[in-house]
Amino acid sequence: MPDPSLLTPATIQAVTTLPIHGRHDLSCAESPYFLPNSLSECERLNLQHLILQMFFKRQFFVPFGQTPRQTAALGTGSWNEQVVERARQRGASAPAPLPARILDVGCGTGQWAIGMAQQFPNAQVVGLDIVSPARPFPAPLPPNFAFSEVNVLRGLGDIPDASFDFVHMRDVGQGIPAQQWQRVINELVRVTVPGGWIETVELSLPHDGGPAFTAIHAMIAQILTARGVDVAYAQRVDSYLRQATPGVQAISSHASEIPIGSAGGGHGTRMAWNVLLGFDNLAPFFVQTRCWDTATWKQLRAMVEAELNQPEHQPSMTVTVAMGQRR
């Protein structure tokens, strides 16, 4: 099995310059994200949205419309209730009023934003992404949902200050260069109304897998690093919130593990499908940049699928929720 640490300069050059399918007009500087914008990737993103909803049993963590007493009554001891309670203990205004304007940055296929438009029919919900999804949004769309192509790395300058009650960003960390994270968080806070909420949900690279699984993610980590991404971004979001300008209060964060593979039961099996679909969607990139040749890649892919069905390998993915309230 090739050692990912031995990438040649030519391969590093390739992984930073190869046009990404569905994002051909975007350079690495404009967007380091290297998953394609394809029908298959849209299907994977929709699956991932479903997995996260089933795992969290909610679409968001900000306690809209709940008093501390109601939150305690709803508590099941699960970590998402702990996140809410932790935020309240850190000075949040309670209860948080229902949002009238919601922004989803990096909305992808729009599943989260469309779901919020349905859940809050009196709110205006706006989804932003750098490109329109390859698969059109499902029809009929809620009348209170709108989409716009915006690259958050260039800022949200067309959006006035204090425009949204709730600003949400999920799983876009692999598209943000390390040196731009604070600027992006500052922009999210800027367009949030005073007393409004910012919430981020980030998925880290999986860990504790078998040899083939580990080799592929070691390669992905090297590619992300070459493209300017900090692979530990998910662990730092609460720090960016603390340093944000304008200021943020009631900052809370919590990490949880989603299992990957048959040993993790239903959640693990579904997340294994998600991971394998992601590998399949990345296969052309790996082969074209000569990270692996076709034969080696097929061997690795088969080995990973076998590992995910072996109980001795129990990989998982860390999901980190960070949220805070604009002062």
Short mmCIF file of C-alpha atoms in Angstrom, two decimals:
data_model
loop_
_atom_site.label_atom_id
_atom_site.label_comp_id
_atom_site.label_asym_id
_atom_site.label_seq_id
_atom_site.Cartn_x
_atom_site.Cartn_y
_atom_site.Cartn_z
CA MET A 1 0.00 0.00 0.00
CA PRO A 2 1.58 3.35 -1.02
CA ASP A 3 2.57 5.64 1.81
CA PRO A 4 0.59 8.93 1.54
CA SER A 5 3.46 10.75 3.22
CA LEU A 6 5.54 10.16 0.09
CA LEU A 7 3.52 12.36 -2.26
CA THR A 8 5.76 13.74 -4.97
CA PRO A 9 5.98 17.47 -5.74
CA ALA A 10 4.25 16.71 -9.04
CA THR A 11 1.32 15.11 -7.21
CA ILE A 12 1.08 18.02 -4.79
CA GLN A 13 1.03 20.37 -7.77
CA ALA A 14 -1.70 18.29 -9.37
CA VAL A 15 -3.98 18.20 -6.33
CA THR A 16 -3.85 21.99 -6.06
CA THR A 17 -4.46 22.79 -9.73
CA LEU A 18 -6.69 20.06 -11.21
CA PRO A 19 -10.13 21.50 -12.10
CA ILE A 20 -12.83 20.02 -9.88
CA HIS A 21 -15.84 18.51 -11.65
CA GLY A 22 -18.76 20.94 -11.43
CA ARG A 23 -16.46 23.67 -10.11
CA HIS A 24 -14.25 24.11 -13.17
CA ASP A 25 -14.19 27.91 -12.98
CA LEU A 26 -12.95 27.97 -9.39
CA SER A 27 -9.28 27.98 -8.51
CA CYS A 28 -7.95 26.41 -5.32
CA ALA A 29 -7.60 29.93 -3.88
CA GLU A 30 -11.28 30.65 -4.58
CA SER A 31 -12.39 27.36 -3.05
CA PRO A 32 -10.11 24.59 -1.71
CA TYR A 33 -13.12 22.24 -1.50
CA PHE A 34 -12.39 19.34 -3.83
CA LEU A 35 -15.46 17.12 -3.74
CA PRO A 36 -17.24 17.38 -7.11
CA ASN A 37 -20.55 19.07 -7.83
CA SER A 38 -22.21 16.04 -9.43
CA LEU A 39 -25.51 14.16 -9.27
CA SER A 40 -23.85 11.42 -7.25
CA GLU A 41 -22.38 13.90 -4.78
CA CYS A 42 -25.79 15.57 -4.41
CA GLU A 43 -27.22 12.17 -3.52
CA ARG A 44 -24.48 11.69 -0.93
CA LEU A 45 -25.12 15.12 0.60
CA ASN A 46 -28.83 14.36 0.85
CA LEU A 47 -27.99 11.07 2.54
CA GLN A 48 -25.63 12.82 4.95
CA HIS A 49 -28.35 15.34 5.82
CA LEU A 50 -30.71 12.47 6.63
CA ILE A 51 -28.05 10.75 8.75
CA LEU A 52 -27.40 13.89 10.80
CA GLN A 53 -31.11 14.49 11.31
CA MET A 54 -31.61 10.91 12.52
CA PHE A 55 -28.57 11.13 14.78
CA PHE A 56 -29.36 14.54 16.33
CA LYS A 57 -33.16 14.18 16.23
CA ARG A 58 -33.35 17.90 15.42
CA GLN A 59 -32.42 20.38 12.72
CA PHE A 60 -30.73 22.94 14.97
CA PHE A 61 -29.52 23.44 18.54
CA VAL A 62 -30.40 27.06 19.32
CA PRO A 63 -33.27 26.98 21.86
CA PHE A 64 -35.78 29.03 19.88
CA GLY A 65 -38.97 29.61 21.81
CA GLN A 66 -37.92 27.57 24.84
CA THR A 67 -37.57 28.85 28.39
CA PRO A 68 -34.95 27.22 30.65
CA ARG A 69 -37.79 25.35 32.43
CA GLN A 70 -39.10 23.99 29.11
CA THR A 71 -35.61 23.00 28.04
CA ALA A 72 -35.09 21.10 31.29
CA ALA A 73 -38.45 19.34 30.87
CA LEU A 74 -37.48 18.24 27.37
CA GLY A 75 -34.07 17.03 28.45
CA THR A 76 -33.21 13.41 27.96
CA GLY A 77 -29.64 13.62 29.16
CA SER A 78 -28.42 13.57 25.56
CA TRP A 79 -25.56 15.83 24.61
CA ASN A 80 -27.67 18.14 22.42
CA GLU A 81 -29.72 19.18 25.46
CA GLN A 82 -26.44 19.70 27.30
CA VAL A 83 -25.31 22.08 24.53
CA VAL A 84 -28.51 24.11 24.93
CA GLU A 85 -28.25 24.24 28.70
CA ARG A 86 -24.57 25.16 28.55
CA ALA A 87 -25.42 28.10 26.30
CA ARG A 88 -28.07 29.32 28.73
CA GLN A 89 -25.65 29.16 31.65
CA ARG A 90 -23.26 31.42 29.73
CA GLY A 91 -25.55 34.41 29.60
CA ALA A 92 -27.88 33.82 26.68
CA SER A 93 -31.12 35.77 26.57
CA ALA A 94 -33.99 33.36 27.23
CA PRO A 95 -36.14 32.39 25.56
CA ALA A 96 -34.74 32.96 22.08
CA PRO A 97 -37.58 34.36 19.95
CA LEU A 98 -38.57 32.43 16.85
CA PRO A 99 -36.41 33.53 13.91
CA ALA A 100 -37.96 35.73 11.22
CA ARG A 101 -34.94 35.58 8.87
CA ILE A 102 -32.61 32.57 8.58
CA LEU A 103 -29.37 32.30 6.58
CA ASP A 104 -27.71 29.00 5.62
CA VAL A 105 -24.12 29.52 4.42
CA GLY A 106 -22.82 26.70 2.24
CA CYS A 107 -26.30 25.23 1.82
CA GLY A 108 -25.28 22.54 -0.71
CA THR A 109 -28.38 20.74 -1.96
CA GLY A 110 -30.55 22.94 0.24
CA GLN A 111 -32.00 20.18 2.40
CA TRP A 112 -31.39 21.94 5.73
CA ALA A 113 -32.55 25.36 4.51
CA ILE A 114 -35.67 23.97 2.81
CA GLY A 115 -36.49 22.00 5.96
CA MET A 116 -36.20 25.19 8.02
CA ALA A 117 -38.45 27.05 5.57
CA GLN A 118 -41.05 24.33 6.09
CA GLN A 119 -40.61 24.33 9.87
CA PHE A 120 -40.83 28.13 10.07
CA PRO A 121 -43.31 29.10 7.34
CA ASN A 122 -43.44 32.71 8.56
CA ALA A 123 -39.66 33.12 8.30
CA GLN A 124 -37.65 34.07 5.24
CA VAL A 125 -34.90 31.50 4.62
CA VAL A 126 -31.93 32.19 2.35
CA GLY A 127 -29.42 29.57 1.23
CA LEU A 128 -26.00 30.56 -0.10
CA ASP A 129 -23.41 28.46 -1.88
CA ILE A 130 -20.54 29.03 -4.25
CA VAL A 131 -22.30 27.07 -7.03
CA SER A 132 -25.83 25.85 -7.70
CA PRO A 133 -26.19 22.12 -6.98
CA ALA A 134 -25.95 19.75 -9.93
CA ARG A 135 -29.32 18.30 -8.95
CA PRO A 136 -32.02 21.02 -8.99
CA PHE A 137 -33.77 21.85 -5.73
CA PRO A 138 -36.86 19.68 -5.22
CA ALA A 139 -40.13 21.16 -6.48
CA PRO A 140 -42.31 22.70 -5.32
CA LEU A 141 -40.03 24.87 -3.20
CA PRO A 142 -41.43 26.60 -0.12
CA PRO A 143 -42.33 30.19 -1.09
CA ASN A 144 -40.24 31.50 1.80
CA PHE A 145 -36.98 29.92 0.54
CA ALA A 146 -34.51 31.66 -1.78
CA PHE A 147 -31.06 30.68 -3.07
CA SER A 148 -28.14 32.79 -4.21
CA GLU A 149 -24.65 31.96 -5.50
CA VAL A 150 -22.19 33.58 -3.10
CA ASN A 151 -18.59 32.72 -2.22
CA VAL A 152 -18.30 33.33 1.51
CA LEU A 153 -14.51 33.53 1.12
CA ARG A 154 -15.10 36.81 -0.68
CA GLY A 155 -17.30 38.02 2.15
CA LEU A 156 -21.00 38.67 2.45
CA GLY A 157 -20.66 42.31 1.44
CA ASP A 158 -23.99 42.42 -0.41
CA ILE A 159 -25.80 41.49 2.82
CA PRO A 160 -26.35 44.45 5.20
CA ASP A 161 -25.26 44.28 8.82
CA ALA A 162 -27.72 42.69 11.26
CA SER A 163 -29.94 41.09 8.59
CA PHE A 164 -30.64 37.62 10.05
CA ASP A 165 -31.88 36.25 13.37
CA PHE A 166 -30.22 32.88 12.82
CA VAL A 167 -27.09 32.21 10.74
CA HIS A 168 -26.20 28.56 10.17
CA MET A 169 -23.18 26.90 8.55
CA ARG A 170 -22.65 23.14 8.29
CA ASP A 171 -19.87 20.97 6.91
CA VAL A 172 -18.05 23.63 4.91
CA GLY A 173 -14.73 23.46 6.81
CA GLN A 174 -12.95 21.68 3.97
CA GLY A 175 -13.76 24.68 1.78
CA ILE A 176 -12.26 27.35 4.06
CA PRO A 177 -8.49 28.03 4.03
CA ALA A 178 -6.96 28.11 7.49
CA GLN A 179 -6.09 31.81 7.34
CA GLN A 180 -9.65 32.80 6.38
CA TRP A 181 -11.61 31.12 9.17
CA GLN A 182 -11.70 34.16 11.46
CA ARG A 183 -12.79 36.43 8.61
CA VAL A 184 -15.60 34.02 7.68
CA ILE A 185 -16.84 33.81 11.29
CA ASN A 186 -16.69 37.60 11.59
CA GLU A 187 -18.91 37.85 8.49
CA LEU A 188 -21.42 35.39 9.94
CA VAL A 189 -21.60 37.47 13.12
CA ARG A 190 -21.79 40.76 11.19
CA VAL A 191 -24.95 39.76 9.31
CA THR A 192 -26.59 38.45 12.53
CA VAL A 193 -28.86 40.82 14.46
CA PRO A 194 -27.78 41.73 18.01
CA GLY A 195 -29.22 38.97 20.18
CA GLY A 196 -29.42 36.64 17.18
CA TRP A 197 -27.63 33.31 16.95
CA ILE A 198 -24.79 31.79 14.96
CA GLU A 199 -24.49 28.00 14.78
CA THR A 200 -21.89 25.85 13.04
CA VAL A 201 -21.82 22.07 12.65
CA GLU A 202 -18.54 20.62 11.39
CA LEU A 203 -17.53 17.05 10.60
CA SER A 204 -13.89 16.10 11.14
CA LEU A 205 -12.02 13.48 9.15
CA PRO A 206 -12.84 9.96 10.42
CA HIS A 207 -10.41 8.17 12.72
CA ASP A 208 -9.66 4.72 14.20
CA GLY A 209 -10.33 2.79 11.02
CA GLY A 210 -8.53 -0.17 9.46
CA PRO A 211 -5.32 0.14 7.41
CA ALA A 212 -6.96 0.95 4.05
CA PHE A 213 -9.44 3.36 5.62
CA THR A 214 -6.61 5.11 7.44
CA ALA A 215 -4.47 5.31 4.29
CA ILE A 216 -7.23 7.04 2.32
CA HIS A 217 -7.92 9.58 5.03
CA ALA A 218 -4.20 10.23 5.49
CA MET A 219 -4.13 11.04 1.78
CA ILE A 220 -7.17 13.31 2.09
CA ALA A 221 -5.51 15.12 5.01
CA GLN A 222 -2.40 15.71 2.87
CA ILE A 223 -4.50 17.02 0.00
CA LEU A 224 -6.41 19.38 2.30
CA THR A 225 -3.15 20.65 3.78
CA ALA A 226 -1.72 21.22 0.30
CA ARG A 227 -4.87 23.17 -0.58
CA GLY A 228 -4.46 25.40 2.49
CA VAL A 229 -7.03 23.79 4.81
CA ASP A 230 -6.39 23.21 8.52
CA VAL A 231 -7.53 19.62 9.10
CA ALA A 232 -8.24 20.45 12.76
CA TYR A 233 -10.66 23.26 11.82
CA ALA A 234 -13.66 21.73 13.63
CA GLN A 235 -11.88 21.94 16.98
CA ARG A 236 -11.22 25.67 16.62
CA VAL A 237 -14.61 27.16 15.71
CA ASP A 238 -15.54 28.11 19.29
CA SER A 239 -12.20 29.92 19.53
CA TYR A 240 -13.03 31.90 16.37
CA LEU A 241 -16.40 32.78 17.91
CA ARG A 242 -14.66 34.06 21.05
CA GLN A 243 -12.41 36.29 18.96
CA ALA A 244 -15.15 37.49 16.63
CA THR A 245 -15.82 41.10 15.81
CA PRO A 246 -18.64 42.01 16.51
CA GLY A 247 -18.56 40.20 19.83
CA VAL A 248 -20.33 36.93 20.63
CA GLN A 249 -21.65 35.76 24.01
CA ALA A 250 -23.14 32.52 25.37
CA ILE A 251 -20.63 30.52 23.34
CA SER A 252 -21.04 26.79 23.65
CA SER A 253 -19.54 23.83 21.83
CA HIS A 254 -19.72 20.08 22.09
CA ALA A 255 -18.29 17.16 20.13
CA SER A 256 -19.92 13.80 19.57
CA GLU A 257 -18.90 10.66 17.70
CA ILE A 258 -20.93 9.09 14.89
CA PRO A 259 -19.85 5.48 14.33
CA ILE A 260 -18.90 4.26 10.85
CA GLY A 261 -19.45 0.64 9.89
CA SER A 262 -21.60 -2.31 10.88
CA ALA A 263 -20.29 -2.35 14.45
CA GLY A 264 -22.05 1.00 14.97
CA GLY A 265 -25.54 -0.34 14.30
CA GLY A 266 -27.96 1.63 12.14
CA HIS A 267 -26.10 4.94 12.45
CA GLY A 268 -22.82 3.20 11.62
CA THR A 269 -24.21 1.41 8.58
CA ARG A 270 -25.72 4.58 7.17
CA MET A 271 -22.52 6.55 7.77
CA ALA A 272 -20.53 3.79 6.05
CA TRP A 273 -22.70 4.28 2.96
CA ASN A 274 -22.00 7.99 3.17
CA VAL A 275 -18.24 7.48 3.41
CA LEU A 276 -18.10 4.94 0.58
CA LEU A 277 -20.16 7.22 -1.68
CA GLY A 278 -17.71 10.01 -0.92
CA PHE A 279 -14.78 7.79 -1.86
CA ASP A 280 -16.50 6.85 -5.12
CA ASN A 281 -17.08 10.51 -5.93
CA LEU A 282 -13.43 11.33 -5.20
CA ALA A 283 -12.04 8.37 -7.19
CA PRO A 284 -11.55 10.32 -10.47
CA PHE A 285 -9.66 13.03 -8.58
CA PHE A 286 -7.39 10.50 -6.86
CA VAL A 287 -6.57 8.73 -10.12
CA GLN A 288 -6.16 11.85 -12.30
CA THR A 289 -3.76 13.44 -9.80
CA ARG A 290 -1.89 10.11 -9.48
CA CYS A 291 -2.41 9.79 -5.77
CA TRP A 292 -3.08 6.16 -6.71
CA ASP A 293 -3.29 4.32 -10.01
CA THR A 294 -6.61 2.75 -10.97
CA ALA A 295 -5.71 -0.77 -9.88
CA THR A 296 -4.42 0.35 -6.47
CA TRP A 297 -7.47 2.51 -5.89
CA LYS A 298 -9.85 -0.36 -6.67
CA GLN A 299 -7.94 -2.55 -4.25
CA LEU A 300 -8.09 0.08 -1.51
CA ARG A 301 -11.80 0.68 -2.07
CA ALA A 302 -12.55 -3.04 -1.75
CA MET A 303 -10.41 -3.28 1.39
CA VAL A 304 -12.24 -0.36 3.02
CA GLU A 305 -15.63 -1.89 2.35
CA ALA A 306 -14.45 -5.15 3.92
CA GLU A 307 -12.99 -3.34 6.94
CA LEU A 308 -16.28 -1.52 7.58
CA ASN A 309 -17.97 -4.89 7.99
CA GLN A 310 -15.38 -6.20 10.46
CA PRO A 311 -16.14 -5.67 14.17
CA GLU A 312 -12.47 -5.26 15.08
CA HIS A 313 -12.44 -1.96 13.17
CA GLN A 314 -14.67 0.68 14.73
CA PRO A 315 -13.98 4.03 13.04
CA SER A 316 -16.02 7.09 13.87
CA MET A 317 -16.43 10.69 12.79
CA THR A 318 -16.36 13.60 15.24
CA VAL A 319 -19.18 16.11 14.82
CA THR A 320 -18.63 19.43 16.58
CA VAL A 321 -21.45 21.91 17.19
CA ALA A 322 -20.46 25.45 18.15
CA MET A 323 -22.92 28.28 18.68
CA GLY A 324 -23.16 31.72 20.20
CA GLN A 325 -25.29 34.82 20.42
CA ARG A 326 -24.26 38.16 18.96
CA ARG A 327 -23.90 40.74 21.70
#
